[in-house]
């Protein structure tokens, strides 16, 4: 591990850590697509093909930026799947399947790590491309305990998604931390590069062990245990619902 870097006031040089959700705390959503294909006996890659072809300005992007909820997206996706595969796929089947992601269990080592980060006095934030699960857009797909974070920024709420610089800017503003005082973890290379372009120290997550080893080295503190007497600081969670009201 690299030598710990300390500021003159005895605090770590970084003030906050921003985490992605899927692929960091939870399995990559693309794995869920594969699970759905297997369950419905669909050709491998059939779901990803429909979604990725519409990645830019398509239905997948629309559910991520508050222009569509999962039920409407399910109708479009299953219509394409039925047409492409010749099998009738009910939209309810996809909607119900995706709802199981809300019960996904986070990686325990990541939960321990975020508690350690907080115990060392750093703020934490969640910056995720996410979607509303209901037509009324009152509930998002959130398997994590929001109380783990000082700030929760979801693309469907703020109206922009990674790698758009605006998504990072909203999160930084809510944290009230400068970009060069932040470490960011994400599993997608394009999101990591976008963060780095803003002056954020960014780590691409390939697996928990690799990511936490790199984060521990950057921060200069262990993240695999809470030392005796250390208690995670209670977060003052700022939800991005408030950001929408300010027009950001």
mmCIF file of C-alpha atoms in Angstrom:
data_model
loop_
_atom_site.group_PDB
_atom_site.id
_atom_site.type_symbol
_atom_site.label_atom_id
_atom_site.label_comp_id
_atom_site.label_asym_id
_atom_site.label_seq_id
_atom_site.Cartn_x
_atom_site.Cartn_y
_atom_site.Cartn_z
ATOM 1 C CA UNK A 1 0.000 0.000 0.000
ATOM 2 C CA UNK A 2 1.204 3.461 -0.826
ATOM 3 C CA UNK A 3 2.250 5.852 1.907
ATOM 4 C CA UNK A 4 -0.725 7.634 3.424
ATOM 5 C CA UNK A 5 -1.079 11.236 2.221
ATOM 6 C CA UNK A 6 -2.143 13.634 4.950
ATOM 7 C CA UNK A 7 -3.055 17.294 4.726
ATOM 8 C CA UNK A 8 -1.460 19.786 7.099
ATOM 9 C CA UNK A 9 -4.519 19.730 9.349
ATOM 10 C CA UNK A 10 -4.169 15.988 9.856
ATOM 11 C CA UNK A 11 -7.082 15.007 7.622
ATOM 12 C CA UNK A 12 -7.050 12.926 4.477
ATOM 13 C CA UNK A 13 -6.532 14.891 1.276
ATOM 14 C CA UNK A 14 -9.854 13.617 -0.038
ATOM 15 C CA UNK A 15 -13.209 14.686 1.355
ATOM 16 C CA UNK A 16 -15.681 12.335 -0.312
ATOM 17 C CA UNK A 17 -16.134 9.077 -2.200
ATOM 18 C CA UNK A 18 -18.811 8.724 -4.867
ATOM 19 C CA UNK A 19 -20.050 5.240 -5.747
ATOM 20 C CA UNK A 20 -21.964 3.836 -8.693
ATOM 21 C CA UNK A 21 -24.615 1.213 -7.845
ATOM 22 C CA UNK A 22 -24.893 -1.593 -10.437
ATOM 23 C CA UNK A 23 -21.516 -3.224 -11.035
ATOM 24 C CA UNK A 24 -20.140 -1.763 -7.804
ATOM 25 C CA UNK A 25 -22.474 -2.543 -4.898
ATOM 26 C CA UNK A 26 -24.601 -4.950 -6.910
ATOM 27 C CA UNK A 27 -24.150 -7.250 -9.908
ATOM 28 C CA UNK A 28 -24.035 -5.576 -13.315
ATOM 29 C CA UNK A 29 -27.600 -5.133 -14.665
ATOM 30 C CA UNK A 30 -26.401 -6.706 -17.924
ATOM 31 C CA UNK A 31 -26.208 -9.972 -15.994
ATOM 32 C CA UNK A 32 -29.914 -9.596 -15.238
ATOM 33 C CA UNK A 33 -30.555 -9.404 -18.973
ATOM 34 C CA UNK A 34 -28.751 -12.719 -19.430
ATOM 35 C CA UNK A 35 -30.778 -14.251 -16.609
ATOM 36 C CA UNK A 36 -33.995 -13.131 -18.303
ATOM 37 C CA UNK A 37 -32.880 -14.658 -21.613
ATOM 38 C CA UNK A 38 -32.191 -17.976 -19.905
ATOM 39 C CA UNK A 39 -35.483 -17.951 -18.027
ATOM 40 C CA UNK A 40 -37.483 -17.186 -21.171
ATOM 41 C CA UNK A 41 -35.371 -19.487 -23.401
ATOM 42 C CA UNK A 42 -34.371 -16.582 -25.638
ATOM 43 C CA UNK A 43 -31.267 -16.493 -27.848
ATOM 44 C CA UNK A 44 -28.202 -15.232 -25.956
ATOM 45 C CA UNK A 45 -27.762 -11.496 -26.331
ATOM 46 C CA UNK A 46 -31.288 -10.852 -27.585
ATOM 47 C CA UNK A 47 -32.213 -8.506 -24.723
ATOM 48 C CA UNK A 48 -28.906 -6.652 -24.761
ATOM 49 C CA UNK A 49 -29.173 -6.238 -28.543
ATOM 50 C CA UNK A 50 -32.518 -4.432 -28.265
ATOM 51 C CA UNK A 51 -31.386 -2.277 -25.340
ATOM 52 C CA UNK A 52 -27.949 -1.326 -26.644
ATOM 53 C CA UNK A 53 -29.253 -0.490 -30.108
ATOM 54 C CA UNK A 54 -31.468 2.091 -28.457
ATOM 55 C CA UNK A 55 -28.851 3.242 -25.963
ATOM 56 C CA UNK A 56 -28.557 6.783 -27.315
ATOM 57 C CA UNK A 57 -31.874 8.662 -27.555
ATOM 58 C CA UNK A 58 -33.762 5.369 -27.338
ATOM 59 C CA UNK A 59 -36.141 3.907 -24.714
ATOM 60 C CA UNK A 60 -33.291 2.765 -22.454
ATOM 61 C CA UNK A 61 -31.987 6.306 -22.187
ATOM 62 C CA UNK A 62 -35.500 7.653 -21.712
ATOM 63 C CA UNK A 63 -36.152 5.577 -18.595
ATOM 64 C CA UNK A 64 -32.852 6.846 -17.204
ATOM 65 C CA UNK A 65 -33.694 10.534 -17.596
ATOM 66 C CA UNK A 66 -37.327 10.664 -16.471
ATOM 67 C CA UNK A 67 -38.955 10.415 -19.888
ATOM 68 C CA UNK A 68 -40.299 6.902 -19.386
ATOM 69 C CA UNK A 69 -41.005 4.462 -16.533
ATOM 70 C CA UNK A 70 -40.394 0.714 -16.486
ATOM 71 C CA UNK A 71 -43.993 -0.293 -17.440
ATOM 72 C CA UNK A 72 -43.883 1.711 -20.700
ATOM 73 C CA UNK A 73 -40.341 0.536 -21.390
ATOM 74 C CA UNK A 74 -41.456 -3.067 -20.836
ATOM 75 C CA UNK A 75 -44.106 -2.702 -23.543
ATOM 76 C CA UNK A 76 -41.534 -1.462 -26.053
ATOM 77 C CA UNK A 77 -38.833 -3.972 -25.129
ATOM 78 C CA UNK A 78 -41.115 -6.994 -25.160
ATOM 79 C CA UNK A 79 -42.655 -5.872 -28.449
ATOM 80 C CA UNK A 80 -39.201 -5.875 -30.040
ATOM 81 C CA UNK A 81 -38.282 -9.191 -28.403
ATOM 82 C CA UNK A 82 -41.473 -10.835 -29.609
ATOM 83 C CA UNK A 83 -40.869 -9.556 -33.128
ATOM 84 C CA UNK A 84 -37.195 -10.536 -33.189
ATOM 85 C CA UNK A 85 -37.548 -14.008 -31.656
ATOM 86 C CA UNK A 86 -41.015 -15.073 -32.767
ATOM 87 C CA UNK A 87 -41.968 -15.745 -29.156
ATOM 88 C CA UNK A 88 -44.739 -13.834 -27.394
ATOM 89 C CA UNK A 89 -43.160 -12.080 -24.415
ATOM 90 C CA UNK A 90 -45.577 -10.426 -22.000
ATOM 91 C CA UNK A 91 -44.520 -6.970 -20.755
ATOM 92 C CA UNK A 92 -45.618 -7.988 -17.274
ATOM 93 C CA UNK A 93 -43.037 -10.784 -17.383
ATOM 94 C CA UNK A 94 -40.214 -8.261 -17.841
ATOM 95 C CA UNK A 95 -41.646 -5.767 -15.322
ATOM 96 C CA UNK A 96 -41.985 -8.450 -12.656
ATOM 97 C CA UNK A 97 -38.532 -9.798 -13.421
ATOM 98 C CA UNK A 98 -36.897 -6.385 -13.101
ATOM 99 C CA UNK A 99 -38.639 -5.839 -9.771
ATOM 100 C CA UNK A 100 -36.512 -8.669 -8.358
ATOM 101 C CA UNK A 101 -33.471 -6.391 -8.753
ATOM 102 C CA UNK A 102 -34.951 -4.255 -5.995
ATOM 103 C CA UNK A 103 -34.335 -7.197 -3.647
ATOM 104 C CA UNK A 104 -30.757 -7.755 -4.759
ATOM 105 C CA UNK A 105 -28.240 -8.129 -1.955
ATOM 106 C CA UNK A 106 -25.251 -5.764 -2.009
ATOM 107 C CA UNK A 107 -21.745 -7.146 -1.767
ATOM 108 C CA UNK A 108 -20.941 -7.265 1.974
ATOM 109 C CA UNK A 109 -17.346 -6.121 1.454
ATOM 110 C CA UNK A 110 -18.617 -2.948 -0.238
ATOM 111 C CA UNK A 111 -20.923 -2.226 2.694
ATOM 112 C CA UNK A 112 -18.015 -2.661 5.102
ATOM 113 C CA UNK A 113 -15.887 -0.374 2.941
ATOM 114 C CA UNK A 114 -18.400 2.463 2.835
ATOM 115 C CA UNK A 115 -18.771 2.280 6.621
ATOM 116 C CA UNK A 116 -14.997 2.537 6.917
ATOM 117 C CA UNK A 117 -14.946 5.504 4.552
ATOM 118 C CA UNK A 118 -17.503 7.283 6.711
ATOM 119 C CA UNK A 119 -15.699 6.344 9.915
ATOM 120 C CA UNK A 120 -12.618 8.142 8.584
ATOM 121 C CA UNK A 121 -14.683 11.308 8.236
ATOM 122 C CA UNK A 122 -15.305 11.310 4.483
ATOM 123 C CA UNK A 123 -18.648 12.044 2.885
ATOM 124 C CA UNK A 124 -20.242 9.410 0.666
ATOM 125 C CA UNK A 125 -22.519 9.702 -2.337
ATOM 126 C CA UNK A 126 -24.364 7.435 -4.748
ATOM 127 C CA UNK A 127 -24.330 8.533 -8.394
ATOM 128 C CA UNK A 128 -26.340 6.092 -10.453
ATOM 129 C CA UNK A 129 -28.124 5.848 -13.776
ATOM 130 C CA UNK A 130 -31.473 4.695 -12.473
ATOM 131 C CA UNK A 131 -35.145 4.544 -13.394
ATOM 132 C CA UNK A 132 -38.593 4.940 -11.896
ATOM 133 C CA UNK A 133 -40.474 1.705 -11.325
ATOM 134 C CA UNK A 134 -44.005 3.137 -11.433
ATOM 135 C CA UNK A 135 -46.005 5.226 -13.896
ATOM 136 C CA UNK A 136 -46.453 7.907 -11.238
ATOM 137 C CA UNK A 137 -42.653 8.167 -10.970
ATOM 138 C CA UNK A 138 -42.710 8.185 -7.191
ATOM 139 C CA UNK A 139 -40.331 5.277 -6.571
ATOM 140 C CA UNK A 140 -36.973 4.356 -8.053
ATOM 141 C CA UNK A 141 -35.207 1.020 -8.302
ATOM 142 C CA UNK A 142 -33.182 1.192 -5.084
ATOM 143 C CA UNK A 143 -31.937 -2.014 -3.416
ATOM 144 C CA UNK A 144 -29.491 -0.059 -1.210
ATOM 145 C CA UNK A 145 -30.050 1.627 2.135
ATOM 146 C CA UNK A 146 -30.053 5.343 1.324
ATOM 147 C CA UNK A 147 -28.767 6.072 4.809
ATOM 148 C CA UNK A 148 -25.342 4.836 3.726
ATOM 149 C CA UNK A 149 -24.944 8.037 1.722
ATOM 150 C CA UNK A 150 -24.833 11.744 2.394
ATOM 151 C CA UNK A 151 -26.066 12.379 -1.144
ATOM 152 C CA UNK A 152 -28.091 10.209 -3.526
ATOM 153 C CA UNK A 153 -28.120 11.373 -7.154
ATOM 154 C CA UNK A 154 -30.234 9.352 -9.585
ATOM 155 C CA UNK A 155 -30.344 10.122 -13.299
ATOM 156 C CA UNK A 156 -34.106 9.708 -13.598
ATOM 157 C CA UNK A 157 -34.601 12.373 -10.922
ATOM 158 C CA UNK A 158 -32.059 14.972 -12.059
ATOM 159 C CA UNK A 159 -32.759 14.466 -15.770
ATOM 160 C CA UNK A 160 -29.242 13.609 -16.918
ATOM 161 C CA UNK A 161 -27.139 10.487 -16.763
ATOM 162 C CA UNK A 162 -23.506 9.493 -16.723
ATOM 163 C CA UNK A 163 -21.309 10.124 -18.646
ATOM 164 C CA UNK A 164 -22.959 13.551 -19.048
ATOM 165 C CA UNK A 165 -20.782 15.984 -17.015
ATOM 166 C CA UNK A 166 -23.973 17.553 -15.649
ATOM 167 C CA UNK A 167 -24.720 14.408 -13.633
ATOM 168 C CA UNK A 168 -21.369 14.610 -11.852
ATOM 169 C CA UNK A 169 -21.780 18.345 -11.316
ATOM 170 C CA UNK A 170 -25.134 17.901 -9.570
ATOM 171 C CA UNK A 171 -23.633 15.291 -7.247
ATOM 172 C CA UNK A 172 -20.604 17.455 -6.440
ATOM 173 C CA UNK A 173 -22.802 20.456 -5.743
ATOM 174 C CA UNK A 174 -24.949 18.452 -3.347
ATOM 175 C CA UNK A 175 -21.842 17.173 -1.590
ATOM 176 C CA UNK A 176 -20.399 20.695 -1.526
ATOM 177 C CA UNK A 177 -16.995 19.235 -2.393
ATOM 178 C CA UNK A 178 -14.552 20.209 -5.146
ATOM 179 C CA UNK A 179 -13.896 17.669 -7.876
ATOM 180 C CA UNK A 180 -10.214 17.270 -6.928
ATOM 181 C CA UNK A 181 -11.257 16.233 -3.423
ATOM 182 C CA UNK A 182 -13.342 13.282 -4.596
ATOM 183 C CA UNK A 183 -12.740 9.644 -5.504
ATOM 184 C CA UNK A 184 -15.275 8.007 -7.844
ATOM 185 C CA UNK A 185 -15.934 4.294 -8.424
ATOM 186 C CA UNK A 186 -17.765 2.970 -11.497
ATOM 187 C CA UNK A 187 -17.622 -0.200 -13.568
ATOM 188 C CA UNK A 188 -18.043 1.543 -16.948
ATOM 189 C CA UNK A 189 -14.917 2.930 -18.632
ATOM 190 C CA UNK A 190 -16.816 5.806 -20.273
ATOM 191 C CA UNK A 191 -18.122 6.966 -16.896
ATOM 192 C CA UNK A 192 -14.653 6.784 -15.364
ATOM 193 C CA UNK A 193 -13.169 8.833 -18.208
ATOM 194 C CA UNK A 194 -15.904 11.457 -17.885
ATOM 195 C CA UNK A 195 -15.159 11.816 -14.172
ATOM 196 C CA UNK A 196 -11.422 12.121 -14.794
ATOM 197 C CA UNK A 197 -12.079 14.877 -17.336
ATOM 198 C CA UNK A 198 -13.671 16.865 -14.500
ATOM 199 C CA UNK A 199 -10.611 16.438 -12.277
ATOM 200 C CA UNK A 200 -12.073 13.592 -10.223
ATOM 201 C CA UNK A 201 -9.849 10.695 -9.171
ATOM 202 C CA UNK A 202 -11.666 7.700 -10.645
ATOM 203 C CA UNK A 203 -11.359 3.937 -10.284
ATOM 204 C CA UNK A 204 -12.864 1.474 -12.751
ATOM 205 C CA UNK A 205 -14.395 -1.418 -10.837
ATOM 206 C CA UNK A 206 -13.709 -4.878 -12.240
ATOM 207 C CA UNK A 207 -14.413 -6.714 -9.008
ATOM 208 C CA UNK A 208 -14.730 -5.839 -5.332
ATOM 209 C CA UNK A 209 -11.246 -6.994 -4.344
ATOM 210 C CA UNK A 210 -9.495 -4.961 -7.054
ATOM 211 C CA UNK A 211 -11.630 -1.856 -6.532
ATOM 212 C CA UNK A 212 -11.319 -1.755 -2.766
ATOM 213 C CA UNK A 213 -7.580 -2.401 -2.932
ATOM 214 C CA UNK A 214 -7.179 0.608 -5.233
ATOM 215 C CA UNK A 215 -9.506 2.780 -3.155
ATOM 216 C CA UNK A 216 -7.686 1.841 0.033
ATOM 217 C CA UNK A 217 -4.371 2.753 -1.586
ATOM 218 C CA UNK A 218 -5.684 6.096 -2.832
ATOM 219 C CA UNK A 219 -7.163 7.042 0.533
ATOM 220 C CA UNK A 220 -4.331 5.528 2.551
ATOM 221 C CA UNK A 221 -6.658 3.762 5.006
ATOM 222 C CA UNK A 222 -7.828 0.141 5.415
ATOM 223 C CA UNK A 223 -11.360 -0.546 4.204
ATOM 224 C CA UNK A 224 -11.836 -4.167 5.203
ATOM 225 C CA UNK A 225 -12.652 -3.597 8.865
ATOM 226 C CA UNK A 226 -13.765 -1.036 11.402
ATOM 227 C CA UNK A 227 -11.041 -0.646 13.998
ATOM 228 C CA UNK A 228 -12.067 -0.759 17.678
ATOM 229 C CA UNK A 229 -13.686 2.480 18.735
ATOM 230 C CA UNK A 230 -14.502 3.566 15.185
ATOM 231 C CA UNK A 231 -18.152 4.238 14.424
ATOM 232 C CA UNK A 232 -19.564 5.170 11.018
ATOM 233 C CA UNK A 233 -20.731 8.777 11.108
ATOM 234 C CA UNK A 234 -24.473 9.104 10.674
ATOM 235 C CA UNK A 235 -25.094 10.520 7.196
ATOM 236 C CA UNK A 236 -27.194 13.589 6.492
ATOM 237 C CA UNK A 237 -28.725 12.229 3.335
ATOM 238 C CA UNK A 238 -29.513 14.748 0.601
ATOM 239 C CA UNK A 239 -31.859 13.291 -1.961
ATOM 240 C CA UNK A 240 -31.812 14.521 -5.513
ATOM 241 C CA UNK A 241 -35.550 15.229 -5.336
ATOM 242 C CA UNK A 242 -34.477 18.584 -3.923
ATOM 243 C CA UNK A 243 -32.224 19.188 -6.903
ATOM 244 C CA UNK A 244 -35.175 18.851 -9.248
ATOM 245 C CA UNK A 245 -37.030 21.532 -7.326
ATOM 246 C CA UNK A 246 -34.158 23.988 -7.750
ATOM 247 C CA UNK A 247 -34.156 23.404 -11.491
ATOM 248 C CA UNK A 248 -30.651 21.958 -11.710
#
